[in-house]
Short mmCIF file of C-alpha atoms in Angstrom, two decimals:
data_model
loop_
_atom_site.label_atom_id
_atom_site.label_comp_id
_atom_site.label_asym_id
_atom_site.label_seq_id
_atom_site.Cartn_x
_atom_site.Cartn_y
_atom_site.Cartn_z
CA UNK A 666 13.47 38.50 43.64
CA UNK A 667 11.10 37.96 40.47
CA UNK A 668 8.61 35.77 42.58
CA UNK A 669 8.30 37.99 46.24
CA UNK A 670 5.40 37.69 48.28
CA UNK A 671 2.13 36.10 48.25
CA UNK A 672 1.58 38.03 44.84
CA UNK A 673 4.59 37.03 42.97
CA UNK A 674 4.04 32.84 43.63
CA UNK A 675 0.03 32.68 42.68
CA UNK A 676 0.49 33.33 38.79
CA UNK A 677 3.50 30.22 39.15
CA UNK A 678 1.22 27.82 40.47
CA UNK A 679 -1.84 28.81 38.07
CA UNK A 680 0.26 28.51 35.06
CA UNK A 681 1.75 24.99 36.30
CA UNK A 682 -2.25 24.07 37.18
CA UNK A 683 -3.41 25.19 33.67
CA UNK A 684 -0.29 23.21 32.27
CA UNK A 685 -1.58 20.33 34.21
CA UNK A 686 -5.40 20.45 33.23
CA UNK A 687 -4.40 20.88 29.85
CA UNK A 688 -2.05 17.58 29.70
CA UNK A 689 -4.85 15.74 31.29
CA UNK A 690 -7.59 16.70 29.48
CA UNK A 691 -5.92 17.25 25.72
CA UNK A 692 -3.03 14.81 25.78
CA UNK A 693 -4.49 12.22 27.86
CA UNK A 694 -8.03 11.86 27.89
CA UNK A 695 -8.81 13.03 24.72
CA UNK A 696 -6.36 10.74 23.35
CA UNK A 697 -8.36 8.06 25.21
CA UNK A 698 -11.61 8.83 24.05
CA UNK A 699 -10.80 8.89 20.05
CA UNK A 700 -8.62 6.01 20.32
CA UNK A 701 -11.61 4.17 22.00
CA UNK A 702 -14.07 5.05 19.32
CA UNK A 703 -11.81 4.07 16.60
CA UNK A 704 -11.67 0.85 17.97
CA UNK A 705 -15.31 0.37 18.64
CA UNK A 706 -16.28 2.14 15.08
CA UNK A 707 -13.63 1.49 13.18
CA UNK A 708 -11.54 -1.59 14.64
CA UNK A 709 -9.96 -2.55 11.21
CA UNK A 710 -8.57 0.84 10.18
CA UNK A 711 -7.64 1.74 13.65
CA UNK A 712 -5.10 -1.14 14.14
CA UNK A 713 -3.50 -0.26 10.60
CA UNK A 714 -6.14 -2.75 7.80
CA UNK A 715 -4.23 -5.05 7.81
CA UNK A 716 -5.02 -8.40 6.78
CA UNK A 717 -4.39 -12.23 7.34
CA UNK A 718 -4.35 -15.63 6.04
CA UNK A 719 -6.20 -19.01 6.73
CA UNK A 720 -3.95 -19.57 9.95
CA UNK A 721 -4.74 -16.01 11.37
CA UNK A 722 -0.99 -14.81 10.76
CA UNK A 723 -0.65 -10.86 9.47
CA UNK A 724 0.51 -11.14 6.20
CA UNK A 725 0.29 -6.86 5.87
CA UNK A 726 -1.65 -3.76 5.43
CA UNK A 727 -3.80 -3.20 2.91
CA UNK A 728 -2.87 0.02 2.84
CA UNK A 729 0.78 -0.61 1.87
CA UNK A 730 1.72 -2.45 -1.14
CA UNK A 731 4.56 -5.06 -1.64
CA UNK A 732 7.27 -6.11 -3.68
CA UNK A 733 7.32 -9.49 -5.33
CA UNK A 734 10.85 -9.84 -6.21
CA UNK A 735 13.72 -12.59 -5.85
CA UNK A 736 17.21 -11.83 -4.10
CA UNK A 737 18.41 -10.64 -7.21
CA UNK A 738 15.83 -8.13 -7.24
CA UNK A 739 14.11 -9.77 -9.97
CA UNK A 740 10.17 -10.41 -10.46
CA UNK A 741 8.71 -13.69 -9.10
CA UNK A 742 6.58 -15.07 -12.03
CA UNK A 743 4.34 -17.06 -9.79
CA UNK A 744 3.36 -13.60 -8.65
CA UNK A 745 1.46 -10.53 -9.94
CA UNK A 746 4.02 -7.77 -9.67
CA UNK A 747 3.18 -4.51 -7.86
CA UNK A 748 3.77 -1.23 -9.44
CA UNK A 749 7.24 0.52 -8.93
CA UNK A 750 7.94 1.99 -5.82
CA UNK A 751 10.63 4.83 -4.98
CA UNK A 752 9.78 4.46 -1.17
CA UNK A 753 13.37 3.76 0.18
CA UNK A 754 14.21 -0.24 -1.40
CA UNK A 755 10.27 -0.42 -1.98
CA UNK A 756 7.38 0.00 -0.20
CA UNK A 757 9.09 0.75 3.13
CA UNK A 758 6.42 2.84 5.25
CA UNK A 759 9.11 4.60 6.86
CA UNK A 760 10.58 6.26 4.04
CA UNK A 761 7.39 6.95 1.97
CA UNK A 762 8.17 9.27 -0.99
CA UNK A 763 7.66 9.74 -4.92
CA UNK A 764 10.55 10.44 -6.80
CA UNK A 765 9.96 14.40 -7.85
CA UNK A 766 10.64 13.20 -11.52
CA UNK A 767 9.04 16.15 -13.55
CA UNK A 768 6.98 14.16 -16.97
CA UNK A 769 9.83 15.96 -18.80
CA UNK A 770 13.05 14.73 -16.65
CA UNK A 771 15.34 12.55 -18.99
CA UNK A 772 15.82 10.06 -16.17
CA UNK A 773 12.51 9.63 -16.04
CA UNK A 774 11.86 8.92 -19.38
CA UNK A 775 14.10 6.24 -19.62
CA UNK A 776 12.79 4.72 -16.57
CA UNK A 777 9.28 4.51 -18.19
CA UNK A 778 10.92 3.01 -21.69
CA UNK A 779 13.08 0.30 -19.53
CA UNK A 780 10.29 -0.92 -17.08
CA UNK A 781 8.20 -1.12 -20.31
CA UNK A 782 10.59 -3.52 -22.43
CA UNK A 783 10.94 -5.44 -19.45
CA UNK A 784 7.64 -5.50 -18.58
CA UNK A 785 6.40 -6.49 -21.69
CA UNK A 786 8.68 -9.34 -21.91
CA UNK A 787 8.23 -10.63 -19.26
CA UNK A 788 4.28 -10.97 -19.60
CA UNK A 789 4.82 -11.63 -23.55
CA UNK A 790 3.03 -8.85 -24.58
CA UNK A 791 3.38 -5.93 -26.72
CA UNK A 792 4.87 -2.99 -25.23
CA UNK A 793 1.30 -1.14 -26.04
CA UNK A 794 -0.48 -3.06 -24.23
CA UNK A 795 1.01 -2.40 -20.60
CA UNK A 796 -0.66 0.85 -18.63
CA UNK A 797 1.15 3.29 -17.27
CA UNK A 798 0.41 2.14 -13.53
CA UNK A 799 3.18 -0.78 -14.28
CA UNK A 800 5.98 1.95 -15.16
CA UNK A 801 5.05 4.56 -13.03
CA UNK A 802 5.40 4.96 -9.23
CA UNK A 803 2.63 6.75 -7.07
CA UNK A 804 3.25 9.71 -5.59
CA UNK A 805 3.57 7.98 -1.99
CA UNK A 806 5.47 5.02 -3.05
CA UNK A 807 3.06 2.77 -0.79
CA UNK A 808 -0.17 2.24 -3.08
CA UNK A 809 -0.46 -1.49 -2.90
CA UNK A 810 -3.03 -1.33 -5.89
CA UNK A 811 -2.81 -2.09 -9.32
CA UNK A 812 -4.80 -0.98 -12.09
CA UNK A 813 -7.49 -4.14 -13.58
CA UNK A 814 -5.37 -3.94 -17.31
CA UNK A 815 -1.82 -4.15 -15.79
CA UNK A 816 -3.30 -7.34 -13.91
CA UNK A 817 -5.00 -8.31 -17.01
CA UNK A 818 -1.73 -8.94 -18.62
CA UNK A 819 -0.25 -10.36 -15.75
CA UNK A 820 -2.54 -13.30 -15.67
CA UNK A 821 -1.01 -15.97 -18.85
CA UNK A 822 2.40 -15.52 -17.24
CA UNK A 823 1.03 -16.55 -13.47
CA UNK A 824 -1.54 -19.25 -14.51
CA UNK A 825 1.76 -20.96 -16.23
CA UNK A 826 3.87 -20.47 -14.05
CA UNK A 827 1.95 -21.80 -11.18
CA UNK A 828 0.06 -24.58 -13.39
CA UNK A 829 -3.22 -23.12 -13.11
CA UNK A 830 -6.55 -22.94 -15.84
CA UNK A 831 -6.57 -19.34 -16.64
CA UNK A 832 -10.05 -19.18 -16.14
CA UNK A 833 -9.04 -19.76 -12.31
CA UNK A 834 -6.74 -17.12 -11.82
CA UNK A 835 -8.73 -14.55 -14.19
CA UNK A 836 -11.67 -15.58 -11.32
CA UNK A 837 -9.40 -14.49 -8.44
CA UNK A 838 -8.32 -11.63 -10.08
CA UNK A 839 -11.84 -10.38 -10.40
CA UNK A 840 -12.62 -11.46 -6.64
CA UNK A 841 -9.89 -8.75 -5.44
CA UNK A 842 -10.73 -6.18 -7.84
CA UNK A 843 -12.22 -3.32 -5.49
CA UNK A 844 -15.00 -0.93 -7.50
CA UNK A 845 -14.48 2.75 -7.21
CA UNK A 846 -15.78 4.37 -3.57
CA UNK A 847 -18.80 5.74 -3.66
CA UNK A 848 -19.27 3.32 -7.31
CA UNK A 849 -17.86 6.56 -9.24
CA UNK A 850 -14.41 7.96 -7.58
CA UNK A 851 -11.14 6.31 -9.61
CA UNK A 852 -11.29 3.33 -11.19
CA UNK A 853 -11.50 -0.39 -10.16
CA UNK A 854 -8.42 -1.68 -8.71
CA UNK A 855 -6.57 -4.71 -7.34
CA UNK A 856 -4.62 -5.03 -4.12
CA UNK A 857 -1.80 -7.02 -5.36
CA UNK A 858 -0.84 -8.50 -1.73
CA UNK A 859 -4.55 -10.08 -1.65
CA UNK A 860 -4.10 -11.48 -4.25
CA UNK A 861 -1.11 -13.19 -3.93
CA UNK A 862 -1.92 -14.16 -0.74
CA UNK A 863 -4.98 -15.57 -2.26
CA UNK A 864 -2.93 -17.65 -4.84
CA UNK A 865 -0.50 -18.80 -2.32
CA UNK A 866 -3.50 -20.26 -0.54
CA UNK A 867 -4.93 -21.56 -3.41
CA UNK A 868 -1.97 -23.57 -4.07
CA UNK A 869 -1.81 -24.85 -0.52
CA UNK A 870 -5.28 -26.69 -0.55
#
């Protein structure tokens, strides 16, 4: 037999003890312990940033951008429009994913010279004046930020469309700009789903 006597039975039940210490200890109360201090330290990022409007309803992450689009898959122009997104239909956190589009691919190229026509038009300005943030997906497919010139030439089109001074919106717009961390990594950037969210509120009082 492979577990005979006294002898063979001891090293089964110290491996099934050290199986069960170790469950315990890493899979259970460690587990416990950092999920507790992330919620005492860090409550916000712990239960996923996300954010909410006047009535206390999630409205998303602030983590994870969001399209702005009709059924037809066109762009809302009472909204500022996010950058592209290749994650599944767009900014689905399940499927998060650039699309491997080498600067060189032809595909890609004509991606970039479509979404900048359209683009363009639709904000009424010249095609030189939108950044490449607006035609370019990020590598995740989930950055819900914007760069401050792509909203810059955003704002016209959504003061009009919503009826609004342009001094008003151009306020909001600096309002949800976030500075670089540490004041020097990146650039200032706006998280278009604040924003919105913002507007949309704006509108309702």
């Amino acid at each position: 037999m492979l577990f005979s006597g006294q002898g063979g039975i001891r090293p089964l039940f110290t491996a099934v003890r050290t199986i069960l210490v170790c469950t315990l200890t890493l899979g259970v109360a460690y587990t416990a312990l950092v999920t507790g201090l992330g919620q005492v330290l860090m409550p916000a990022q712990a239960n996923g940033s996300t954010f909410t409007d006047t009535s206390g309803a999630t409205r998303g992450s602030a983590l994870i951008g969001q399209s702005f689009l009709d059924a037809d898959g066109e762009p809302i122009a009472e909204y500022f429009q996010s950058r592209p997104s290749a994650a599944g239909d767009g900014y689905d956190g399940t499927a998060s994913s650039g699309t491997n589009w080498g600067p060189e691919n032809p595909d890609f190229i004509a991606a970039v010279k479509a979404r900048r026509s359209q683009i363009a038009e639709f904000n009424g300005v010249a095609e030189s004046a939108v950044p490449a943030d607006a035609v370019t997906a990020s590598s995740s497919g989930l950055d819900p930020h914007i760069s401050v010139a792509y909203a810059d030439i955003q704002i016209e089109r959504v003061a009009k469309a919503r009826q609004l001074d342009e001094q008003q919106v151009r306020d909001l717009v600096a309002a949800h700009t976030e500075q670089p961390a540490l004041g020097y990594l990146g650039e200032p950037v706006v998280n278009v789903a604040k924003l919105n969210l913002a507007l949309d509120e704006l509108k309702g009082n």
